[in-house]
Amino acid sequence: MLKLYAIPVSLYCAKLRIVLRHKETEWEEVPPPSGYGSDEYKRIVSSGNLPALDHNGLLLGDSEAIAEYLNEAFPNPEMLPGSAGERAKIRERSRFHDTRLEPALRALFPHIKRANRDAEFVSQQWGNLHERLGQLVPLCPETTDILTLGDCGFPITCTWIEELAKHFAIPVKVPNQVQEYLSNLSQHAAVKAELVDYRPQLTDWLSQQ
């Protein structure tokens, strides 16, 4: 049995749930003992990272490593298909999400609570986020018939962007090509199922901030 250490609104936990759903794999999801960042959890996962995966004693604490492991351990359907060049493009898209788009969003997290908000910083960072969305355009694949490892983060991060736009009362401009990409991704059953569960939890969490 796969055990996934996760919390409901974590982006990277949701990204991995899409992979697990697409693989039609059963898993047990548990919160980190004593909470995220606790000493008890770090005795299990020394880095304290979420998500983390325990598969019959094999412990992994990096979401990208977990995703690639799941793709190899449960090879159907294949989520890293094609030639060496095609697989490299999938990895490029995944890395862009993890190292460019998501960090631009995460920089806004300390400002979610109104009491902590720096309006000037939020406005500037929102501009940076728009720049990243523009940079995503040439990375959007020509087809989304196959859901790949490079696709699974974007539906969640872009859901955050949509909901934070409402939370901050600030407009968001998503390029048409990115909107089309996201719409096509949402047709995959695994993405659709995760968003049905995820968006209400995220909106509820934001409403309490």
JSON list of C-alpha atoms in Angstrom, two decimals:
[
{"chain": "A", "resi": 1, "resn": "MET", "atom": "CA", "xyz": [0.00, 0.00, 0.00]},
{"chain": "A", "resi": 2, "resn": "LEU", "atom": "CA", "xyz": [1.17, 3.51, -0.80]},
{"chain": "A", "resi": 3, "resn": "LYS", "atom": "CA", "xyz": [1.13, 5.95, 2.11]},
{"chain": "A", "resi": 4, "resn": "LEU", "atom": "CA", "xyz": [1.11, 9.63, 1.16]},
{"chain": "A", "resi": 5, "resn": "TYR", "atom": "CA", "xyz": [1.95, 12.23, 3.78]},
{"chain": "A", "resi": 6, "resn": "ALA", "atom": "CA", "xyz": [-0.03, 15.28, 2.72]},
{"chain": "A", "resi": 7, "resn": "ILE", "atom": "CA", "xyz": [-2.17, 18.24, 3.77]},
{"chain": "A", "resi": 8, "resn": "PRO", "atom": "CA", "xyz": [-5.34, 19.20, 1.89]},
{"chain": "A", "resi": 9, "resn": "VAL", "atom": "CA", "xyz": [-4.42, 22.56, 0.32]},
{"chain": "A", "resi": 10, "resn": "SER", "atom": "CA", "xyz": [-0.76, 21.86, -0.48]},
{"chain": "A", "resi": 11, "resn": "LEU", "atom": "CA", "xyz": [-0.11, 22.43, -4.19]},
{"chain": "A", "resi": 12, "resn": "TYR", "atom": "CA", "xyz": [2.46, 19.69, -4.48]},
{"chain": "A", "resi": 13, "resn": "CYS", "atom": "CA", "xyz": [0.31, 17.18, -2.62]},
{"chain": "A", "resi": 14, "resn": "ALA", "atom": "CA", "xyz": [-2.51, 17.88, -5.07]},
{"chain": "A", "resi": 15, "resn": "LYS", "atom": "CA", "xyz": [-0.09, 17.56, -7.99]},
{"chain": "A", "resi": 16, "resn": "LEU", "atom": "CA", "xyz": [0.84, 14.06, -6.81]},
{"chain": "A", "resi": 17, "resn": "ARG", "atom": "CA", "xyz": [-2.79, 13.10, -6.24]},
{"chain": "A", "resi": 18, "resn": "ILE", "atom": "CA", "xyz": [-3.40, 13.80, -9.92]},
{"chain": "A", "resi": 19, "resn": "VAL", "atom": "CA", "xyz": [-0.63, 11.34, -10.79]},
{"chain": "A", "resi": 20, "resn": "LEU", "atom": "CA", "xyz": [-2.05, 8.73, -8.39]},
{"chain": "A", "resi": 21, "resn": "ARG", "atom": "CA", "xyz": [-5.59, 9.21, -9.72]},
{"chain": "A", "resi": 22, "resn": "HIS", "atom": "CA", "xyz": [-4.41, 8.93, -13.32]},
{"chain": "A", "resi": 23, "resn": "LYS", "atom": "CA", "xyz": [-2.57, 5.71, -12.51]},
{"chain": "A", "resi": 24, "resn": "GLU", "atom": "CA", "xyz": [-5.76, 4.44, -10.81]},
{"chain": "A", "resi": 25, "resn": "THR", "atom": "CA", "xyz": [-3.60, 3.50, -7.84]},
{"chain": "A", "resi": 26, "resn": "GLU", "atom": "CA", "xyz": [-4.93, 3.05, -4.33]},
{"chain": "A", "resi": 27, "resn": "TRP", "atom": "CA", "xyz": [-3.22, 5.01, -1.59]},
{"chain": "A", "resi": 28, "resn": "GLU", "atom": "CA", "xyz": [-3.64, 5.95, 2.04]},
{"chain": "A", "resi": 29, "resn": "GLU", "atom": "CA", "xyz": [-3.33, 9.66, 2.73]},
{"chain": "A", "resi": 30, "resn": "VAL", "atom": "CA", "xyz": [-2.26, 10.77, 6.19]},
{"chain": "A", "resi": 31, "resn": "PRO", "atom": "CA", "xyz": [-1.32, 14.15, 7.67]},
{"chain": "A", "resi": 32, "resn": "PRO", "atom": "CA", "xyz": [2.21, 14.64, 9.00]},
{"chain": "A", "resi": 33, "resn": "PRO", "atom": "CA", "xyz": [2.27, 13.51, 12.66]},
{"chain": "A", "resi": 34, "resn": "SER", "atom": "CA", "xyz": [1.99, 16.51, 15.02]},
{"chain": "A", "resi": 35, "resn": "GLY", "atom": "CA", "xyz": [1.65, 18.80, 11.99]},
{"chain": "A", "resi": 36, "resn": "TYR", "atom": "CA", "xyz": [3.75, 20.11, 9.14]},
{"chain": "A", "resi": 37, "resn": "GLY", "atom": "CA", "xyz": [7.30, 20.91, 10.24]},
{"chain": "A", "resi": 38, "resn": "SER", "atom": "CA", "xyz": [7.02, 19.05, 13.53]},
{"chain": "A", "resi": 39, "resn": "ASP", "atom": "CA", "xyz": [9.94, 17.21, 15.08]},
{"chain": "A", "resi": 40, "resn": "GLU", "atom": "CA", "xyz": [7.87, 14.02, 15.08]},
{"chain": "A", "resi": 41, "resn": "TYR", "atom": "CA", "xyz": [7.35, 14.26, 11.33]},
{"chain": "A", "resi": 42, "resn": "LYS", "atom": "CA", "xyz": [11.03, 15.07, 10.75]},
{"chain": "A", "resi": 43, "resn": "ARG", "atom": "CA", "xyz": [11.91, 11.83, 12.49]},
{"chain": "A", "resi": 44, "resn": "ILE", "atom": "CA", "xyz": [10.08, 10.12, 9.61]},
{"chain": "A", "resi": 45, "resn": "VAL", "atom": "CA", "xyz": [11.03, 12.50, 6.77]},
{"chain": "A", "resi": 46, "resn": "SER", "atom": "CA", "xyz": [14.23, 14.25, 7.79]},
{"chain": "A", "resi": 47, "resn": "SER", "atom": "CA", "xyz": [13.72, 17.20, 5.43]},
{"chain": "A", "resi": 48, "resn": "GLY", "atom": "CA", "xyz": [10.20, 17.78, 6.72]},
{"chain": "A", "resi": 49, "resn": "ASN", "atom": "CA", "xyz": [9.00, 18.07, 3.11]},
{"chain": "A", "resi": 50, "resn": "LEU", "atom": "CA", "xyz": [5.46, 17.52, 1.97]},
{"chain": "A", "resi": 51, "resn": "PRO", "atom": "CA", "xyz": [4.38, 15.48, 0.18]},
{"chain": "A", "resi": 52, "resn": "ALA", "atom": "CA", "xyz": [6.29, 12.37, 1.10]},
{"chain": "A", "resi": 53, "resn": "LEU", "atom": "CA", "xyz": [5.65, 8.80, 0.00]},
{"chain": "A", "resi": 54, "resn": "ASP", "atom": "CA", "xyz": [6.18, 5.53, 1.83]},
{"chain": "A", "resi": 55, "resn": "HIS", "atom": "CA", "xyz": [5.88, 2.52, -0.47]},
{"chain": "A", "resi": 56, "resn": "ASN", "atom": "CA", "xyz": [6.56, -0.69, 1.41]},
{"chain": "A", "resi": 57, "resn": "GLY", "atom": "CA", "xyz": [9.40, 0.94, 3.32]},
{"chain": "A", "resi": 58, "resn": "LEU", "atom": "CA", "xyz": [10.81, 3.02, 0.45]},
{"chain": "A", "resi": 59, "resn": "LEU", "atom": "CA", "xyz": [10.59, 6.62, 1.64]},
{"chain": "A", "resi": 60, "resn": "LEU", "atom": "CA", "xyz": [10.73, 9.55, -0.78]},
{"chain": "A", "resi": 61, "resn": "GLY", "atom": "CA", "xyz": [10.42, 13.19, 0.22]},
{"chain": "A", "resi": 62, "resn": "ASP", "atom": "CA", "xyz": [10.61, 15.12, -3.07]},
{"chain": "A", "resi": 63, "resn": "SER", "atom": "CA", "xyz": [7.49, 15.56, -5.23]},
{"chain": "A", "resi": 64, "resn": "GLU", "atom": "CA", "xyz": [9.34, 15.33, -8.55]},
{"chain": "A", "resi": 65, "resn": "ALA", "atom": "CA", "xyz": [11.21, 12.20, -7.47]},
{"chain": "A", "resi": 66, "resn": "ILE", "atom": "CA", "xyz": [7.93, 10.71, -6.24]},
{"chain": "A", "resi": 67, "resn": "ALA", "atom": "CA", "xyz": [6.15, 11.46, -9.51]},
{"chain": "A", "resi": 68, "resn": "GLU", "atom": "CA", "xyz": [8.89, 9.83, -11.59]},
{"chain": "A", "resi": 69, "resn": "TYR", "atom": "CA", "xyz": [9.01, 6.87, -9.23]},
{"chain": "A", "resi": 70, "resn": "LEU", "atom": "CA", "xyz": [5.25, 6.34, -9.52]},
{"chain": "A", "resi": 71, "resn": "ASN", "atom": "CA", "xyz": [5.51, 6.50, -13.29]},
{"chain": "A", "resi": 72, "resn": "GLU", "atom": "CA", "xyz": [8.10, 3.73, -13.27]},
{"chain": "A", "resi": 73, "resn": "ALA", "atom": "CA", "xyz": [6.55, 1.61, -10.52]},
{"chain": "A", "resi": 74, "resn": "PHE", "atom": "CA", "xyz": [3.08, 1.81, -12.08]},
{"chain": "A", "resi": 75, "resn": "PRO", "atom": "CA", "xyz": [3.88, 2.10, -15.80]},
{"chain": "A", "resi": 76, "resn": "ASN", "atom": "CA", "xyz": [0.32, 2.27, -17.14]},
{"chain": "A", "resi": 77, "resn": "PRO", "atom": "CA", "xyz": [-0.71, 4.72, -18.37]},
{"chain": "A", "resi": 78, "resn": "GLU", "atom": "CA", "xyz": [2.70, 6.08, -19.32]},
{"chain": "A", "resi": 79, "resn": "MET", "atom": "CA", "xyz": [3.16, 9.70, -18.23]},
{"chain": "A", "resi": 80, "resn": "LEU", "atom": "CA", "xyz": [6.64, 10.30, -19.62]},
{"chain": "A", "resi": 81, "resn": "PRO", "atom": "CA", "xyz": [6.19, 9.06, -23.21]},
{"chain": "A", "resi": 82, "resn": "GLY", "atom": "CA", "xyz": [7.99, 9.56, -26.47]},
{"chain": "A", "resi": 83, "resn": "SER", "atom": "CA", "xyz": [11.54, 10.03, -27.67]},
{"chain": "A", "resi": 84, "resn": "ALA", "atom": "CA", "xyz": [14.40, 11.36, -25.55]},
{"chain": "A", "resi": 85, "resn": "GLY", "atom": "CA", "xyz": [13.67, 14.84, -26.90]},
{"chain": "A", "resi": 86, "resn": "GLU", "atom": "CA", "xyz": [9.94, 14.58, -26.18]},
{"chain": "A", "resi": 87, "resn": "ARG", "atom": "CA", "xyz": [10.60, 13.41, -22.63]},
{"chain": "A", "resi": 88, "resn": "ALA", "atom": "CA", "xyz": [13.05, 16.27, -22.15]},
{"chain": "A", "resi": 89, "resn": "LYS", "atom": "CA", "xyz": [10.35, 18.76, -23.20]},
{"chain": "A", "resi": 90, "resn": "ILE", "atom": "CA", "xyz": [7.96, 17.23, -20.65]},
{"chain": "A", "resi": 91, "resn": "ARG", "atom": "CA", "xyz": [10.61, 17.61, -17.94]},
{"chain": "A", "resi": 92, "resn": "GLU", "atom": "CA", "xyz": [11.29, 21.17, -19.07]},
{"chain": "A", "resi": 93, "resn": "ARG", "atom": "CA", "xyz": [7.61, 22.03, -18.61]},
{"chain": "A", "resi": 94, "resn": "SER", "atom": "CA", "xyz": [7.52, 20.37, -15.21]},
{"chain": "A", "resi": 95, "resn": "ARG", "atom": "CA", "xyz": [10.67, 22.21, -14.08]},
{"chain": "A", "resi": 96, "resn": "PHE", "atom": "CA", "xyz": [9.22, 25.51, -15.30]},
{"chain": "A", "resi": 97, "resn": "HIS", "atom": "CA", "xyz": [6.22, 24.93, -13.05]},
{"chain": "A", "resi": 98, "resn": "ASP", "atom": "CA", "xyz": [8.30, 23.98, -10.01]},
{"chain": "A", "resi": 99, "resn": "THR", "atom": "CA", "xyz": [11.09, 26.55, -10.36]},
{"chain": "A", "resi": 100, "resn": "ARG", "atom": "CA", "xyz": [9.42, 29.53, -12.08]},
{"chain": "A", "resi": 101, "resn": "LEU", "atom": "CA", "xyz": [5.62, 29.70, -11.94]},
{"chain": "A", "resi": 102, "resn": "GLU", "atom": "CA", "xyz": [4.91, 28.16, -8.53]},
{"chain": "A", "resi": 103, "resn": "PRO", "atom": "CA", "xyz": [7.63, 30.18, -6.71]},
{"chain": "A", "resi": 104, "resn": "ALA", "atom": "CA", "xyz": [6.20, 33.39, -8.21]},
{"chain": "A", "resi": 105, "resn": "LEU", "atom": "CA", "xyz": [2.87, 32.43, -6.70]},
{"chain": "A", "resi": 106, "resn": "ARG", "atom": "CA", "xyz": [4.35, 31.24, -3.38]},
{"chain": "A", "resi": 107, "resn": "ALA", "atom": "CA", "xyz": [5.99, 34.64, -2.85]},
{"chain": "A", "resi": 108, "resn": "LEU", "atom": "CA", "xyz": [2.47, 35.98, -2.28]},
{"chain": "A", "resi": 109, "resn": "PHE", "atom": "CA", "xyz": [1.60, 33.53, 0.51]},
{"chain": "A", "resi": 110, "resn": "PRO", "atom": "CA", "xyz": [2.90, 35.69, 3.39]},
{"chain": "A", "resi": 111, "resn": "HIS", "atom": "CA", "xyz": [0.52, 38.43, 2.22]},
{"chain": "A", "resi": 112, "resn": "ILE", "atom": "CA", "xyz": [-2.66, 36.37, 2.17]},
{"chain": "A", "resi": 113, "resn": "LYS", "atom": "CA", "xyz": [-3.65, 37.58, 5.63]},
{"chain": "A", "resi": 114, "resn": "ARG", "atom": "CA", "xyz": [-4.79, 41.18, 5.35]},
{"chain": "A", "resi": 115, "resn": "ALA", "atom": "CA", "xyz": [-2.92, 42.18, 8.51]},
{"chain": "A", "resi": 116, "resn": "ASN", "atom": "CA", "xyz": [0.37, 41.08, 6.92]},
{"chain": "A", "resi": 117, "resn": "ARG", "atom": "CA", "xyz": [-0.27, 42.47, 3.46]},
{"chain": "A", "resi": 118, "resn": "ASP", "atom": "CA", "xyz": [2.07, 44.82, 1.66]},
{"chain": "A", "resi": 119, "resn": "ALA", "atom": "CA", "xyz": [-0.08, 46.14, -1.19]},
{"chain": "A", "resi": 120, "resn": "GLU", "atom": "CA", "xyz": [2.89, 47.47, -3.13]},
{"chain": "A", "resi": 121, "resn": "PHE", "atom": "CA", "xyz": [4.67, 44.11, -2.97]},
{"chain": "A", "resi": 122, "resn": "VAL", "atom": "CA", "xyz": [1.51, 42.25, -3.99]},
{"chain": "A", "resi": 123, "resn": "SER", "atom": "CA", "xyz": [1.05, 44.51, -7.02]},
{"chain": "A", "resi": 124, "resn": "GLN", "atom": "CA", "xyz": [4.67, 44.10, -8.08]},
{"chain": "A", "resi": 125, "resn": "GLN", "atom": "CA", "xyz": [4.66, 40.34, -7.57]},
{"chain": "A", "resi": 126, "resn": "TRP", "atom": "CA", "xyz": [1.37, 40.01, -9.44]},
{"chain": "A", "resi": 127, "resn": "GLY", "atom": "CA", "xyz": [3.17, 41.57, -12.39]},
{"chain": "A", "resi": 128, "resn": "ASN", "atom": "CA", "xyz": [5.93, 38.97, -12.04]},
{"chain": "A", "resi": 129, "resn": "LEU", "atom": "CA", "xyz": [3.29, 36.25, -12.01]},
{"chain": "A", "resi": 130, "resn": "HIS", "atom": "CA", "xyz": [1.79, 37.61, -15.24]},
{"chain": "A", "resi": 131, "resn": "GLU", "atom": "CA", "xyz": [5.27, 37.51, -16.78]},
{"chain": "A", "resi": 132, "resn": "ARG", "atom": "CA", "xyz": [5.65, 33.84, -15.83]},
{"chain": "A", "resi": 133, "resn": "LEU", "atom": "CA", "xyz": [2.26, 33.01, -17.35]},
{"chain": "A", "resi": 134, "resn": "GLY", "atom": "CA", "xyz": [3.44, 34.63, -20.57]},
{"chain": "A", "resi": 135, "resn": "GLN", "atom": "CA", "xyz": [6.63, 32.57, -20.47]},
{"chain": "A", "resi": 136, "resn": "LEU", "atom": "CA", "xyz": [4.50, 29.42, -20.23]},
{"chain": "A", "resi": 137, "resn": "VAL", "atom": "CA", "xyz": [2.91, 30.02, -23.64]},
{"chain": "A", "resi": 138, "resn": "PRO", "atom": "CA", "xyz": [5.72, 28.53, -25.79]},
{"chain": "A", "resi": 139, "resn": "LEU", "atom": "CA", "xyz": [5.94, 25.55, -23.42]},
{"chain": "A", "resi": 140, "resn": "CYS", "atom": "CA", "xyz": [2.28, 24.59, -23.85]},
{"chain": "A", "resi": 141, "resn": "PRO", "atom": "CA", "xyz": [2.13, 21.29, -25.79]},
{"chain": "A", "resi": 142, "resn": "GLU", "atom": "CA", "xyz": [0.35, 21.01, -29.12]},
{"chain": "A", "resi": 143, "resn": "THR", "atom": "CA", "xyz": [-1.88, 18.27, -27.73]},
{"chain": "A", "resi": 144, "resn": "THR", "atom": "CA", "xyz": [-2.99, 17.15, -24.28]},
{"chain": "A", "resi": 145, "resn": "ASP", "atom": "CA", "xyz": [-4.37, 13.79, -25.42]},
{"chain": "A", "resi": 146, "resn": "ILE", "atom": "CA", "xyz": [-1.88, 12.15, -23.06]},
{"chain": "A", "resi": 147, "resn": "LEU", "atom": "CA", "xyz": [-1.60, 13.50, -19.51]},
{"chain": "A", "resi": 148, "resn": "THR", "atom": "CA", "xyz": [2.11, 13.75, -18.69]},
{"chain": "A", "resi": 149, "resn": "LEU", "atom": "CA", "xyz": [4.16, 14.39, -15.58]},
{"chain": "A", "resi": 150, "resn": "GLY", "atom": "CA", "xyz": [4.84, 17.85, -16.97]},
{"chain": "A", "resi": 151, "resn": "ASP", "atom": "CA", "xyz": [1.16, 18.79, -16.84]},
{"chain": "A", "resi": 152, "resn": "CYS", "atom": "CA", "xyz": [0.04, 17.88, -13.33]},
{"chain": "A", "resi": 153, "resn": "GLY", "atom": "CA", "xyz": [1.13, 20.99, -11.43]},
{"chain": "A", "resi": 154, "resn": "PHE", "atom": "CA", "xyz": [-0.45, 23.63, -13.64]},
{"chain": "A", "resi": 155, "resn": "PRO", "atom": "CA", "xyz": [-4.17, 22.97, -12.92]},
{"chain": "A", "resi": 156, "resn": "ILE", "atom": "CA", "xyz": [-3.53, 23.38, -9.19]},
{"chain": "A", "resi": 157, "resn": "THR", "atom": "CA", "xyz": [-1.24, 26.40, -9.34]},
{"chain": "A", "resi": 158, "resn": "CYS", "atom": "CA", "xyz": [-3.58, 28.16, -11.78]},
{"chain": "A", "resi": 159, "resn": "THR", "atom": "CA", "xyz": [-6.52, 27.42, -9.47]},
{"chain": "A", "resi": 160, "resn": "TRP", "atom": "CA", "xyz": [-4.56, 29.20, -6.75]},
{"chain": "A", "resi": 161, "resn": "ILE", "atom": "CA", "xyz": [-3.96, 32.14, -9.09]},
{"chain": "A", "resi": 162, "resn": "GLU", "atom": "CA", "xyz": [-7.68, 32.39, -9.89]},
{"chain": "A", "resi": 163, "resn": "GLU", "atom": "CA", "xyz": [-8.71, 32.24, -6.23]},
{"chain": "A", "resi": 164, "resn": "LEU", "atom": "CA", "xyz": [-6.00, 34.64, -5.05]},
{"chain": "A", "resi": 165, "resn": "ALA", "atom": "CA", "xyz": [-7.13, 37.13, -7.71]},
{"chain": "A", "resi": 166, "resn": "LYS", "atom": "CA", "xyz": [-10.53, 37.14, -5.98]},
{"chain": "A", "resi": 167, "resn": "HIS", "atom": "CA", "xyz": [-8.95, 37.20, -2.53]},
{"chain": "A", "resi": 168, "resn": "PHE", "atom": "CA", "xyz": [-6.75, 40.19, -3.37]},
{"chain": "A", "resi": 169, "resn": "ALA", "atom": "CA", "xyz": [-9.43, 41.80, -5.57]},
{"chain": "A", "resi": 170, "resn": "ILE", "atom": "CA", "xyz": [-6.86, 42.16, -8.34]},
{"chain": "A", "resi": 171, "resn": "PRO", "atom": "CA", "xyz": [-7.38, 41.20, -12.01]},
{"chain": "A", "resi": 172, "resn": "VAL", "atom": "CA", "xyz": [-5.51, 38.30, -13.55]},
{"chain": "A", "resi": 173, "resn": "LYS", "atom": "CA", "xyz": [-4.71, 38.00, -17.25]},
{"chain": "A", "resi": 174, "resn": "VAL", "atom": "CA", "xyz": [-4.12, 34.44, -18.37]},
{"chain": "A", "resi": 175, "resn": "PRO", "atom": "CA", "xyz": [-2.93, 34.17, -21.99]},
{"chain": "A", "resi": 176, "resn": "ASN", "atom": "CA", "xyz": [-5.42, 32.51, -24.34]},
{"chain": "A", "resi": 177, "resn": "GLN", "atom": "CA", "xyz": [-3.00, 29.67, -25.11]},
{"chain": "A", "resi": 178, "resn": "VAL", "atom": "CA", "xyz": [-2.63, 28.93, -21.39]},
{"chain": "A", "resi": 179, "resn": "GLN", "atom": "CA", "xyz": [-6.39, 29.06, -20.87]},
{"chain": "A", "resi": 180, "resn": "GLU", "atom": "CA", "xyz": [-6.85, 26.56, -23.70]},
{"chain": "A", "resi": 181, "resn": "TYR", "atom": "CA", "xyz": [-4.13, 24.33, -22.26]},
{"chain": "A", "resi": 182, "resn": "LEU", "atom": "CA", "xyz": [-5.77, 24.34, -18.82]},
{"chain": "A", "resi": 183, "resn": "SER", "atom": "CA", "xyz": [-9.22, 23.71, -20.30]},
{"chain": "A", "resi": 184, "resn": "ASN", "atom": "CA", "xyz": [-7.92, 20.72, -22.21]},
{"chain": "A", "resi": 185, "resn": "LEU", "atom": "CA", "xyz": [-6.15, 19.34, -19.14]},
{"chain": "A", "resi": 186, "resn": "SER", "atom": "CA", "xyz": [-9.38, 19.58, -17.15]},
{"chain": "A", "resi": 187, "resn": "GLN", "atom": "CA", "xyz": [-10.94, 17.02, -19.49]},
{"chain": "A", "resi": 188, "resn": "HIS", "atom": "CA", "xyz": [-8.74, 14.31, -18.04]},
{"chain": "A", "resi": 189, "resn": "ALA", "atom": "CA", "xyz": [-10.67, 12.43, -15.36]},
{"chain": "A", "resi": 190, "resn": "ALA", "atom": "CA", "xyz": [-7.81, 12.61, -12.84]},
{"chain": "A", "resi": 191, "resn": "VAL", "atom": "CA", "xyz": [-7.51, 16.40, -13.16]},
{"chain": "A", "resi": 192, "resn": "LYS", "atom": "CA", "xyz": [-11.26, 16.92, -13.05]},
{"chain": "A", "resi": 193, "resn": "ALA", "atom": "CA", "xyz": [-11.68, 14.73, -9.95]},
{"chain": "A", "resi": 194, "resn": "GLU", "atom": "CA", "xyz": [-8.84, 16.46, -8.09]},
{"chain": "A", "resi": 195, "resn": "LEU", "atom": "CA", "xyz": [-10.17, 19.94, -8.87]},
{"chain": "A", "resi": 196, "resn": "VAL", "atom": "CA", "xyz": [-13.67, 18.98, -7.71]},
{"chain": "A", "resi": 197, "resn": "ASP", "atom": "CA", "xyz": [-12.19, 18.07, -4.32]},
{"chain": "A", "resi": 198, "resn": "TYR", "atom": "CA", "xyz": [-9.48, 20.70, -4.18]},
{"chain": "A", "resi": 199, "resn": "ARG", "atom": "CA", "xyz": [-11.10, 24.00, -5.13]},
{"chain": "A", "resi": 200, "resn": "PRO", "atom": "CA", "xyz": [-13.74, 24.00, -2.33]},
{"chain": "A", "resi": 201, "resn": "GLN", "atom": "CA", "xyz": [-11.06, 23.24, 0.26]},
{"chain": "A", "resi": 202, "resn": "LEU", "atom": "CA", "xyz": [-8.88, 26.04, -1.06]},
{"chain": "A", "resi": 203, "resn": "THR", "atom": "CA", "xyz": [-11.71, 28.61, -1.14]},
{"chain": "A", "resi": 204, "resn": "ASP", "atom": "CA", "xyz": [-12.76, 27.61, 2.37]},
{"chain": "A", "resi": 205, "resn": "TRP", "atom": "CA", "xyz": [-9.18, 27.95, 3.63]},
{"chain": "A", "resi": 206, "resn": "LEU", "atom": "CA", "xyz": [-8.77, 31.38, 2.03]},
{"chain": "A", "resi": 207, "resn": "SER", "atom": "CA", "xyz": [-12.04, 32.56, 3.53]},
{"chain": "A", "resi": 208, "resn": "GLN", "atom": "CA", "xyz": [-10.59, 31.90, 6.99]},
{"chain": "A", "resi": 209, "resn": "GLN", "atom": "CA", "xyz": [-7.45, 33.96, 6.40]}
]
